[in-house]
Tab-separated table of C-alpha atoms and ligand atoms in Angstrom:
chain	number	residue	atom	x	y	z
Q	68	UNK	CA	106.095	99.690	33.990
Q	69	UNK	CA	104.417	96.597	36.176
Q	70	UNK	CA	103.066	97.569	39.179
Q	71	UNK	CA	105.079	95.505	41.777
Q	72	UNK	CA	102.069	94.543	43.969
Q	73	UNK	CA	99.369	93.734	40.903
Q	74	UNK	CA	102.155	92.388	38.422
Q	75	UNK	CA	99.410	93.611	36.160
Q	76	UNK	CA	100.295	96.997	34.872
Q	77	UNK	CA	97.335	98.244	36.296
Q	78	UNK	CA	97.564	100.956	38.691
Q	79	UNK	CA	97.179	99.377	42.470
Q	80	UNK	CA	93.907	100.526	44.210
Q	81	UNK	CA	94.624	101.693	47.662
Q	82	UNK	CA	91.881	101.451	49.388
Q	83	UNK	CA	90.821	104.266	52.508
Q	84	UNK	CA	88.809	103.822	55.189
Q	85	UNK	CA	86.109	106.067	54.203
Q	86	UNK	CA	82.836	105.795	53.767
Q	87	UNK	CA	80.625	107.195	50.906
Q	88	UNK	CA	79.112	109.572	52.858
Q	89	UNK	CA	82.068	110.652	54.171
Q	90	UNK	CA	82.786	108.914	57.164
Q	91	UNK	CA	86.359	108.076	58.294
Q	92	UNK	CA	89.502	109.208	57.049
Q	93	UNK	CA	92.764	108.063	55.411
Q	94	UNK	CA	95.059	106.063	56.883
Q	95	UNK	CA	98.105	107.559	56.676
Q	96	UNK	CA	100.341	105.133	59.110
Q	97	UNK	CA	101.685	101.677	58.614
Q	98	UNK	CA	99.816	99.359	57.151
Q	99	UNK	CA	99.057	96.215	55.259
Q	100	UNK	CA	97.558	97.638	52.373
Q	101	UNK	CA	97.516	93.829	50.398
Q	102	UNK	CA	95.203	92.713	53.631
Q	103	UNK	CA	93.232	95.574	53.432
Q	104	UNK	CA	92.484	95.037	50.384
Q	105	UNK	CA	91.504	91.962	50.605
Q	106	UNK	CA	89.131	93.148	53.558
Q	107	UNK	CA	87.148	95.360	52.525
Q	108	UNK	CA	83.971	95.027	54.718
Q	109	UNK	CA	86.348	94.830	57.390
Q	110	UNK	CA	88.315	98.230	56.519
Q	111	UNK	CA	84.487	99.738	55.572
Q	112	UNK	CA	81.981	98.073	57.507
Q	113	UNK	CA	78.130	98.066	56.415
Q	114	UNK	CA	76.661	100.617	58.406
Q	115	UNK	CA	74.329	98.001	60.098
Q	116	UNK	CA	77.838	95.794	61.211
Q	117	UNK	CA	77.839	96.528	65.118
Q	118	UNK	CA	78.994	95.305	68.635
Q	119	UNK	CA	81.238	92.966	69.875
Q	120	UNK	CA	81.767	90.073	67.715
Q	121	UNK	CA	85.034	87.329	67.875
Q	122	UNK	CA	86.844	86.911	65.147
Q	123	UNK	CA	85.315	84.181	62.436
Q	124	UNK	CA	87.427	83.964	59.782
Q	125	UNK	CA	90.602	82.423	59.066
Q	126	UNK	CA	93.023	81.409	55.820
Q	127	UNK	CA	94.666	78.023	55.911
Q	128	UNK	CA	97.927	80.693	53.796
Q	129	UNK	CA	98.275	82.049	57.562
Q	130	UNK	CA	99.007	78.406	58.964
Q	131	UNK	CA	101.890	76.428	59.780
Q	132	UNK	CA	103.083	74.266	56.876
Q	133	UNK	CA	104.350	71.117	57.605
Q	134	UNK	CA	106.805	69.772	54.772
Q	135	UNK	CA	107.578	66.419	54.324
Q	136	UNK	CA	108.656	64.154	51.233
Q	137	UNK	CA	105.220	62.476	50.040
Q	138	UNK	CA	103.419	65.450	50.915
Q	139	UNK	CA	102.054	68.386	53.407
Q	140	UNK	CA	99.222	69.519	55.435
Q	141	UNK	CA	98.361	72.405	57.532
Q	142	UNK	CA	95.554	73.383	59.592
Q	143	UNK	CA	93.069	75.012	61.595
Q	144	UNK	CA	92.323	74.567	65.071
Q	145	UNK	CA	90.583	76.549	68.208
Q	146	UNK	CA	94.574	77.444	68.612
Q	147	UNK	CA	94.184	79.216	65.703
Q	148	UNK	CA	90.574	80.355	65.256
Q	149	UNK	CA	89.222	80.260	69.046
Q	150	UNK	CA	85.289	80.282	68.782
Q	151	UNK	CA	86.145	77.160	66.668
Q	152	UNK	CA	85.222	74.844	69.296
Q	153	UNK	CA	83.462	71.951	67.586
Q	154	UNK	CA	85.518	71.280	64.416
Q	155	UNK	CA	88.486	71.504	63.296
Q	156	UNK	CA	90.233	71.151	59.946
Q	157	UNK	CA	93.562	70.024	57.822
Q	158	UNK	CA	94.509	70.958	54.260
Q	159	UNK	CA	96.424	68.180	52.828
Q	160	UNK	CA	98.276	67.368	50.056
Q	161	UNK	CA	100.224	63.994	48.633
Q	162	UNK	CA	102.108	63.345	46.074
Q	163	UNK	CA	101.649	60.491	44.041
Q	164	UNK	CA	102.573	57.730	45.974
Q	165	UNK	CA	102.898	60.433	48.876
Q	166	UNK	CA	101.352	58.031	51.883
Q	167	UNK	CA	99.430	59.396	55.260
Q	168	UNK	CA	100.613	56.588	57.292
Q	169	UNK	CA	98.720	54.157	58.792
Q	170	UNK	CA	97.464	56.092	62.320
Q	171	UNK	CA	94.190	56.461	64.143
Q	172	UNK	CA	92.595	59.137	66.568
Q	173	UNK	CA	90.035	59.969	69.195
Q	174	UNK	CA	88.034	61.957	66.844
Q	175	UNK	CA	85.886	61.243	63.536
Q	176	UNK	CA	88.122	62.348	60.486
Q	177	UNK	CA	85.605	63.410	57.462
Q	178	UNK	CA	87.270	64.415	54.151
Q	179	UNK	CA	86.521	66.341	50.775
Q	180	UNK	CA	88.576	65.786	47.932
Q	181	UNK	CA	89.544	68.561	46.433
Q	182	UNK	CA	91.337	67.497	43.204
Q	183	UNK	CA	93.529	64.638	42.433
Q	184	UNK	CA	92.845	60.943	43.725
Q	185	UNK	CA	93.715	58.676	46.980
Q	186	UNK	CA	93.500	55.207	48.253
Q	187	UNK	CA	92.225	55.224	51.647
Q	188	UNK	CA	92.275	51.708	53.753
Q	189	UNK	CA	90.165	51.157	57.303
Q	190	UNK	CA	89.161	48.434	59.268
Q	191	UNK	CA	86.714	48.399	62.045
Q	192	UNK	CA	86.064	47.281	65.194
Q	193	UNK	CA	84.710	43.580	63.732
Q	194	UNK	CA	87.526	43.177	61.687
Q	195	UNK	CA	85.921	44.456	58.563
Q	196	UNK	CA	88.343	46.040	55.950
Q	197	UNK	CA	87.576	48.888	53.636
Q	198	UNK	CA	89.250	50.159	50.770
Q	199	UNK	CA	88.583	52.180	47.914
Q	200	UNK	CA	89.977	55.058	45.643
Q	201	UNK	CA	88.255	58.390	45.866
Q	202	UNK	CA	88.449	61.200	43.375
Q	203	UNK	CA	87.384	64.980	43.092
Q	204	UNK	CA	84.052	65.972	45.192
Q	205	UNK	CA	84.226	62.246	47.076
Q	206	UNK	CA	83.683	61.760	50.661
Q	207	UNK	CA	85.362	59.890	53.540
Q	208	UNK	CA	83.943	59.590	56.726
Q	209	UNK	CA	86.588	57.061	59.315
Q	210	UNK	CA	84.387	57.088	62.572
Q	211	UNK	CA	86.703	57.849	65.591
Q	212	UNK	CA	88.835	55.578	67.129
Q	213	UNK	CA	89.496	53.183	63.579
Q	214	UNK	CA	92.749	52.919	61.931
Q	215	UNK	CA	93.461	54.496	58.539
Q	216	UNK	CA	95.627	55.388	55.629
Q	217	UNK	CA	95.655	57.600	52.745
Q	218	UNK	CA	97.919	57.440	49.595
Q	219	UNK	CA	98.021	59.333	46.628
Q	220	UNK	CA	97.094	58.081	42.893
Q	221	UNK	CA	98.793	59.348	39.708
Q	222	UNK	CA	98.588	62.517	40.230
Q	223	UNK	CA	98.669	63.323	43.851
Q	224	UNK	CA	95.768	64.961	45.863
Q	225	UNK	CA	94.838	67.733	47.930
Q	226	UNK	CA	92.005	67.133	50.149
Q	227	UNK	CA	90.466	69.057	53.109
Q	228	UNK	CA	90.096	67.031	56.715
Q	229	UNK	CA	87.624	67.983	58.869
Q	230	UNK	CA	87.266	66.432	62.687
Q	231	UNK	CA	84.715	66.316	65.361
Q	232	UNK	CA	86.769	68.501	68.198
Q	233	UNK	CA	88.163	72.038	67.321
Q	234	UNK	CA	90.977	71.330	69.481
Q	235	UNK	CA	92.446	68.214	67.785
Q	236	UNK	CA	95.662	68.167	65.776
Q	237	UNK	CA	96.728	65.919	63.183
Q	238	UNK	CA	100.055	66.600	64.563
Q	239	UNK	CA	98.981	64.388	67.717
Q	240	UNK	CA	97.387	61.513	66.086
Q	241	UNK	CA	98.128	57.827	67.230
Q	242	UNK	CA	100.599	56.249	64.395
Q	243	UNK	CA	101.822	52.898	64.029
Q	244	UNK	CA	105.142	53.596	63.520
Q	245	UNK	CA	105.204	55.778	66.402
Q	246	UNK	CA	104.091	52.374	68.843
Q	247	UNK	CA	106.490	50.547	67.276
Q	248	UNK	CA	109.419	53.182	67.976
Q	249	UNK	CA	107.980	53.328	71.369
Q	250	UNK	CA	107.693	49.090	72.022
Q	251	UNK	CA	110.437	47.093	72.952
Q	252	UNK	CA	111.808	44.640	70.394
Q	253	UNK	CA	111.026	41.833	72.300
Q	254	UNK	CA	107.064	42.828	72.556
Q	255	UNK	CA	106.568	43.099	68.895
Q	256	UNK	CA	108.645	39.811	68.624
Q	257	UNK	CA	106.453	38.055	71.285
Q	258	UNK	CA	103.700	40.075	69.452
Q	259	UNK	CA	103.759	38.810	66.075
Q	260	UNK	CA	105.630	36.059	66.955
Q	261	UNK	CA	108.712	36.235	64.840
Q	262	UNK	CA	112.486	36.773	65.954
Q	263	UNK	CA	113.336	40.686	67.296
Q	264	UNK	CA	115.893	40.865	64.856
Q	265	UNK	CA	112.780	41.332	61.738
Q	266	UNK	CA	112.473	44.646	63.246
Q	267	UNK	CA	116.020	46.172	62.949
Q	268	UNK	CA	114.690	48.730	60.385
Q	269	UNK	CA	111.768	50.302	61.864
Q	270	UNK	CA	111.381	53.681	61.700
Q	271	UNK	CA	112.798	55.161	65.082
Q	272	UNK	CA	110.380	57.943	65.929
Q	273	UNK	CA	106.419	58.850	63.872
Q	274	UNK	CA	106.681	58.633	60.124
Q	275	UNK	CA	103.706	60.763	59.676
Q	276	UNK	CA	103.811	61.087	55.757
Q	277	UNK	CA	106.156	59.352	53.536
Q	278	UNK	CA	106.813	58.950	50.002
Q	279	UNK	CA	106.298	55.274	48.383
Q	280	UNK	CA	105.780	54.260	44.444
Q	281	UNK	CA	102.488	54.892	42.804
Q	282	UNK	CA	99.995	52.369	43.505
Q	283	UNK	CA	98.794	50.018	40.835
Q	284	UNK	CA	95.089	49.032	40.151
Q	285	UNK	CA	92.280	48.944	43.175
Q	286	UNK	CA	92.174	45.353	42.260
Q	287	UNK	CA	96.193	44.908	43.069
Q	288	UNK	CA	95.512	46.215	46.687
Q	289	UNK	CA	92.549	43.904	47.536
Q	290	UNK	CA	92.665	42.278	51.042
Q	291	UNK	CA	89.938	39.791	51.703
Q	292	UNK	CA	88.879	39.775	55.189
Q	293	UNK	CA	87.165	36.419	56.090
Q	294	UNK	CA	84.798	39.025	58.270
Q	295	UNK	CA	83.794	41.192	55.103
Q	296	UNK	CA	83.380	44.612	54.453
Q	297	UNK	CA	82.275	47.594	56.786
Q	298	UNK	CA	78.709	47.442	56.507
Q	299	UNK	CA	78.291	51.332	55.716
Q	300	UNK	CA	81.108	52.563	52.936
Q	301	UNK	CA	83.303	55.158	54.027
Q	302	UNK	CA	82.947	56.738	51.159
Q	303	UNK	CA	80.561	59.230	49.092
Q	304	UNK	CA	80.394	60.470	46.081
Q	305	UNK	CA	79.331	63.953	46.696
Q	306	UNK	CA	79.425	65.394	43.705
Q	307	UNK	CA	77.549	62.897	41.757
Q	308	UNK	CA	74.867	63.764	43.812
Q	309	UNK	CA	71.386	65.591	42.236
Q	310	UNK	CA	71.532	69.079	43.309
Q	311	UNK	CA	68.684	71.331	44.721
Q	312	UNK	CA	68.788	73.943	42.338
Q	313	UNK	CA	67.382	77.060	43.315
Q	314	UNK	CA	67.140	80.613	41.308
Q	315	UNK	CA	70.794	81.983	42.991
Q	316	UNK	CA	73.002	78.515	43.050
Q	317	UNK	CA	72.585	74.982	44.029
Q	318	UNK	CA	72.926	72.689	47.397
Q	319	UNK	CA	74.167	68.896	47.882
Q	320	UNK	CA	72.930	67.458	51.504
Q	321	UNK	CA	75.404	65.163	53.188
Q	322	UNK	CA	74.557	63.289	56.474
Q	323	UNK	CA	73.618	60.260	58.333
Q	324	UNK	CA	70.520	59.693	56.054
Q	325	UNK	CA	72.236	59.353	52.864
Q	326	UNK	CA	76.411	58.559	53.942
Q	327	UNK	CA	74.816	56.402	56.770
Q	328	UNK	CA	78.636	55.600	57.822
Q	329	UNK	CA	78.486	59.218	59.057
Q	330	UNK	CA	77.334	59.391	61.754
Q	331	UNK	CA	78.529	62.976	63.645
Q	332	UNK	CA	79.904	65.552	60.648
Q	333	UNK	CA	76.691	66.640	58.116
Q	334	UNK	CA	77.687	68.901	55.398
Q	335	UNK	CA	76.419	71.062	52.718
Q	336	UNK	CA	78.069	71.961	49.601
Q	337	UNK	CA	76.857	75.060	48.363
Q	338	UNK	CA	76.920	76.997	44.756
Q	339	UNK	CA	76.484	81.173	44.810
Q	340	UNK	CA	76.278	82.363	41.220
Q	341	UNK	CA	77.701	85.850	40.879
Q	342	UNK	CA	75.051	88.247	42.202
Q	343	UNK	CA	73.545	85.002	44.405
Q	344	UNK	CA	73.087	84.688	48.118
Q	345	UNK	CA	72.470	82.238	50.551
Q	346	UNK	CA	69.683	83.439	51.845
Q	347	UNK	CA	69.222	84.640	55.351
Q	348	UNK	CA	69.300	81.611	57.864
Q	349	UNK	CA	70.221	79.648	60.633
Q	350	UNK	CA	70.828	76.380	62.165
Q	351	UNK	CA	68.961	74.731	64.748
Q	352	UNK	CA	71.269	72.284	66.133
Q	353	UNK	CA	75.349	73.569	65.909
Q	354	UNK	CA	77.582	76.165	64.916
Q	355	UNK	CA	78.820	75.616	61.295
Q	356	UNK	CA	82.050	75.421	59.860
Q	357	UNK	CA	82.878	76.633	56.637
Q	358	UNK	CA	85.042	76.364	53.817
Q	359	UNK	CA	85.574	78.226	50.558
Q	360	UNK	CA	86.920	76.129	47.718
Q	361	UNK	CA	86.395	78.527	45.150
Q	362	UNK	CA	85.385	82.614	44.066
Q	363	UNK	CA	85.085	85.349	46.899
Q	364	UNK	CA	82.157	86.205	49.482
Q	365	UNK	CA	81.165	87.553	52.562
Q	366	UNK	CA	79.076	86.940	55.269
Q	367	UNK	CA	77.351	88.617	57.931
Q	368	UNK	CA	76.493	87.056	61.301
Q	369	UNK	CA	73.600	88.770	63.344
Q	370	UNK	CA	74.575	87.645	67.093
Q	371	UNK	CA	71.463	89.385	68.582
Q	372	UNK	CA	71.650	92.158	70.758
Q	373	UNK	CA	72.229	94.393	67.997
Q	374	UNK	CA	75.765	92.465	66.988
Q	375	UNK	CA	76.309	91.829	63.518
Q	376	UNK	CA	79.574	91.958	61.641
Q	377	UNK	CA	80.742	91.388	58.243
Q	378	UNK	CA	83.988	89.026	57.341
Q	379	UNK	CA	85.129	88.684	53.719
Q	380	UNK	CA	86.043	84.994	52.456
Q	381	UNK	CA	87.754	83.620	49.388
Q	382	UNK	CA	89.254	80.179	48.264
Q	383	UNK	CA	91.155	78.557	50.962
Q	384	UNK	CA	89.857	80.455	53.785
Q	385	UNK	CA	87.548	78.886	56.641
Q	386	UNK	CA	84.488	80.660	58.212
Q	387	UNK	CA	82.502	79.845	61.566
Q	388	UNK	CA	79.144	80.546	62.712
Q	389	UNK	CA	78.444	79.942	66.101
Q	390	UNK	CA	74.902	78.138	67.116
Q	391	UNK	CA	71.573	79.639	66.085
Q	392	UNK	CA	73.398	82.753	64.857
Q	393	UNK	CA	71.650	84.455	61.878
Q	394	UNK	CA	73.693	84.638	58.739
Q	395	UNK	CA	74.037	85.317	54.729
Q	396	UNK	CA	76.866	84.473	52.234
Q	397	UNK	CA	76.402	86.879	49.290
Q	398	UNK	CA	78.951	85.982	46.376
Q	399	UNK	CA	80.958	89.554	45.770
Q	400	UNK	CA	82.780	88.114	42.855
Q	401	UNK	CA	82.261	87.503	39.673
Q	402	UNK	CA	82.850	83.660	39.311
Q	403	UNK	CA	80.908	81.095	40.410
Q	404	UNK	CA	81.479	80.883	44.862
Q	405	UNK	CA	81.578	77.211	46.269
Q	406	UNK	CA	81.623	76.089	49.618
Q	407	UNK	CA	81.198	73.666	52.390
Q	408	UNK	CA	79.406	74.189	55.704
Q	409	UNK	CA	80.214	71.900	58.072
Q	410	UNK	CA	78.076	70.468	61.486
Q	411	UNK	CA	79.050	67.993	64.167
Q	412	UNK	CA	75.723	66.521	64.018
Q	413	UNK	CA	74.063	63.189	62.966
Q	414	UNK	CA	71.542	65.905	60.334
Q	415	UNK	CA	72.040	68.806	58.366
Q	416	UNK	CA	69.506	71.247	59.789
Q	417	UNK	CA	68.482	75.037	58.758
Q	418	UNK	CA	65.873	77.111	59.284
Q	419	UNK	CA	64.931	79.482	56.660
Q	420	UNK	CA	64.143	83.361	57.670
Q	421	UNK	CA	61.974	83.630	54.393
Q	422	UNK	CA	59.436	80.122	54.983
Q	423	UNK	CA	59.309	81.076	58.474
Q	424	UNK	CA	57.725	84.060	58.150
Q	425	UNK	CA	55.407	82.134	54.927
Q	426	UNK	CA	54.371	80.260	57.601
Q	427	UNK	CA	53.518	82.649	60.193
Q	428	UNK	CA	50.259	84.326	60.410
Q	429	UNK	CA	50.249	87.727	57.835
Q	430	UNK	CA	49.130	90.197	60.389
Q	431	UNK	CA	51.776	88.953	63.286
Q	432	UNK	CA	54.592	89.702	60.221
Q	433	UNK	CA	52.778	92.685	59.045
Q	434	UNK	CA	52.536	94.591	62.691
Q	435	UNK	CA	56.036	93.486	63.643
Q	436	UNK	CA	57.896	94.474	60.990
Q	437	UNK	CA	55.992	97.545	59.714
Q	438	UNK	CA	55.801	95.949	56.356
Q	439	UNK	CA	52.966	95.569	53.876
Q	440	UNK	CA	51.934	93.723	50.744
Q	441	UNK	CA	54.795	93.789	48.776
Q	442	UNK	CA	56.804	91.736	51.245
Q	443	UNK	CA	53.970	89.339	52.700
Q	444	UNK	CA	53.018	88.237	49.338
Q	445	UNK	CA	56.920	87.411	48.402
Q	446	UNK	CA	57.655	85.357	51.401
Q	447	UNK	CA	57.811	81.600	49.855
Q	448	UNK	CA	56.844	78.317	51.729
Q	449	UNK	CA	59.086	76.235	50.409
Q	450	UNK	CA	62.524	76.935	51.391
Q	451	UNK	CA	65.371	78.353	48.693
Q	452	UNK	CA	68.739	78.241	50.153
Q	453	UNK	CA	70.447	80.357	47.343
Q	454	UNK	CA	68.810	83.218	46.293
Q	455	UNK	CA	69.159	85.726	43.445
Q	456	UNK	CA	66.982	89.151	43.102
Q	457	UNK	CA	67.749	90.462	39.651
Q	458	UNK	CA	68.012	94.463	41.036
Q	459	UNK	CA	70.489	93.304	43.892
Q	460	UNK	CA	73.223	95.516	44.065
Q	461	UNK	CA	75.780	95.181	46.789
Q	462	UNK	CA	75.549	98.146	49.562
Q	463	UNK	CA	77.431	101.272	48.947
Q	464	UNK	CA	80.300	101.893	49.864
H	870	LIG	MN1	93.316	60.399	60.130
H	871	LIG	MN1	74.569	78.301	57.282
C-alpha cells in the first residue's frame, strides 16, 4: 500500500526532535510533520546554532498567488520576510503571449530567467528604445523610474524579479492602463490629439497581465527611434558567461563592471556540487538576498555575539543575510545546488574567511586560534568561493 504522504511506498520518516546524544524528546502533540521534515536543522539544531536570530528564510509556495489569464506572479516582500529590507522579489510566470503590461516604478526591476523566453521593451529618459528577447539564465536590468513590458515567447516563461526596496510590490506599480482609467477622455483626446470617442474601449481599471497572441520574429517588433538605442543593453546573458570554477562548484559575477546598465543590483550565481560548500564568508558592503533555483542546502549565519543559526533551503525558497554577517551554504543534497545572491550595490563584494587569514601574519592566526601547522599551511591566498574537502561529512545528528 502507498504511503499517503510519500506516494512512494516507502515507509514515511518521522522525524523527532532528538539529538544523537540524546538530547530532546519526541514530540508527541500537533504538528506539521511534512514541515518538519523539510526542516531539519531547524527541528535539530547544530549544537553550535545559538541566540537570538530573525527569521531568514522564506518559500515563494507560502505566498499569495495572483491568477490572471496570460499569467501569474507572487512574491516576497519585508511584509513577508521582515529583515528583508533592501530587496525584494516576484516569481513570475506568462504564458505564451501572456503580456506584463506596459507599467513603470520607483524602484530598479532586475530579472533572471528561469526557463522559457520573453520580449521585454524600454525606453529611457532620451527617448532611446530597447528591445530584445531573452531566454534561460539572461538578465534584465530596467533602471528605476523607465517604462517597461514583458511578453512571453512560444513557450511561456517563468522568471524571478528582483527590486531595489524590500518594501515594494508589484501589486503597486504605475501602469498605463491604470492612467488612462484614471484620465478624463477629454485629456487623452487633447493629449494625443485625436477625438475622445478613440478611447471608448479602454480598459476601465489596471490590466496588470493579459493574454495576447504569440509574438512573431524580433525583427516584426522593431521600432526605430530617430534617438537610437539605450546606450547600455538591458540585457545579459548570464549564463553564457565563463565561470570561476573552483574544486566544490562554480561562480558567474554580475554587476556594474560587466552589465554596465546595472547600476544598483550585483549578483552572483553560484554552483554547490553535492558534498560542496560555499565557503565561509561575508560581504563588505550589503546584506544579500538569495535564491535557490535548484537542489537543497543550508546555511548558517554567525551574527556575532555568539548568534548563529541554521535555516534549510531548497528550490523556490529565498534566503537573507543581513550586512557583514558571516555565513556558509553547504549543499545537503545529492544533486547539483544553484543559486543567486543578490546585493543592492553598484559591485559584487566578499571577503573570504580562508585568504584573510593567508594574508595575515602566521603567529597572530596561530596564538588566536590555538591552531598549528596543519591549518596555517592550508589557508590559500587566492580566494575559492565553493569549496569541497573530500572527508566532509555533514555534522551528526
Ligand atoms: Mn516592472
Ligand atoms: Mn554570501
Amino acid at each position: 500500500m502507498k504511503n499517503s504522504l510519500t506516494g512512494d511506498g516507502k515507509p514515511l520518516h518521522i522525524p523527532q526532535p532528538i539529538r544523537s546524544d540524546g538530547a530532546g524528546g519526541p514530540d508527541l502533540g500537533p504538528r506539521d510533520i511534512l514541515r518538519d521534515i523539510e526542516n531539519p536543522d531547524m527541528l535539530v539544531p547544530p549544537t553550535t546554532d545559538a541566540g537570538l536570530m530573525p527569521n531568514m528564510k522564506m518559500s515563494f509556495s507560502d505566498t499569495h498567488m495572483v491568477l490572471n489569464h496570460g499569467g501569474w506572479s507572487r512574491e516576497i516582500t519585508v511584509r513577508d520576510l521582515p529583515i528583508a529590507t533592501t530587496l525584494a522579489g516576484v516569481n513570475m510566470s506568462l504564458t505564451p503571449g501572456g503580456v506584463r503590461e506596459l507599467h513603470w516604478h520607483q524602484q530598479a526591476e532586475w530579472a533572471y530567467m528561469l526557463w522559457g523566453g520573453a520580449r521585454i521593451t524600454a525606453m529611457d529618459q532620451n527617448g532611446r528604445n530597447f528591445i530584445a528577447d531573452v531566454g534561460p539564465g539572461d538578465l534584465w536590468y530596467f533602471p528605476a523610474g523607465l517604462p517597461h513590458s514583458i511578453q512571453g515567447l512560444d513557450e511561456g516563461c517563468e522568471f524571478l524579479l528582483v527590486f531595489d526596496d524590500g518594501s515594494f510590490s508589484d501589486l503597486n506599480t504605475l501602469s498605463i492602463s491604470d492612467w488612462f482609467a484614471h484620465t478624463p477622455k477629454e485629456v487623452l483626446s487633447a493629449n494625443f490629439g485625436v477625438p475622445a470617442s478613440a478611447f471608448d474601449s479602454i480598459p476601465k481599471e489596471q490590466v496588470y497581465i493579459f493574454q495576447d497572441g504569440i509574438p512573431g520574429p524580433l525583427a516584426s517588433d522593431e521600432v526605430q527611434s530617430p534617438n537610437g538605442t539605450v546606450p547600455n543593453s538591458f540585457k545579459y546573458s548570464l549564463l553564457a558567461q565563463p565561470p570561476i570554477k573552483t574544486s566544490g562548484g562554480s561562480v558567474r559575477i554580475v554587476d556594474s563592471i560587466n552589465f554596465p546598465a546595472s547600476k544598483t543590483i550585483a549578483a552572483a550565481l553560484v554552483e554547490i556540487e553535492p558534498g560542496g560548500m560555499r565557503e565561509l564568508h561575508w560581504h563588505p558592503n550589503n546584506d544579500e538576498w538569495q535564491y535557490y533555483l535548484t537542489g537543497q542546502g543550508r546555511m548558517t549565519v554567525f551574527a556575532g555575539n555568539g548568534t548563529a543559526r541554521t535555516f534549510d533551503y531548497r528550490a523556490g525558497d529565498v534566503g537573507y543575510v543581513p550586512f557583514a554577517n558571516g555565513h556558509y551554504i553547504q549543499n545537503t543534497g545529492n544533486c547539483t545546488l544553484w543559486f543567486l545572491e543578490i546585493f543592492r550595490s553598484d559591485r559584487f563584494e566578499d571577503v573570504s574567511l580562508n585568504q584573510w587569514m593567508a594574508l595575515t601574519p602566521k603567529h597572530l592566526v596561530e596564538r588566536n586560534l590555538h591552531v598549528g601547522p596543519t591549518v596555517i599551511d592550508a589557508l590559500r591566498k587566492e580566494e575559492s568561493p565553493v569549496v569541497k574537502y573530500p572527508g566532509f561529512t555533514y555534522y551528526p545528528k
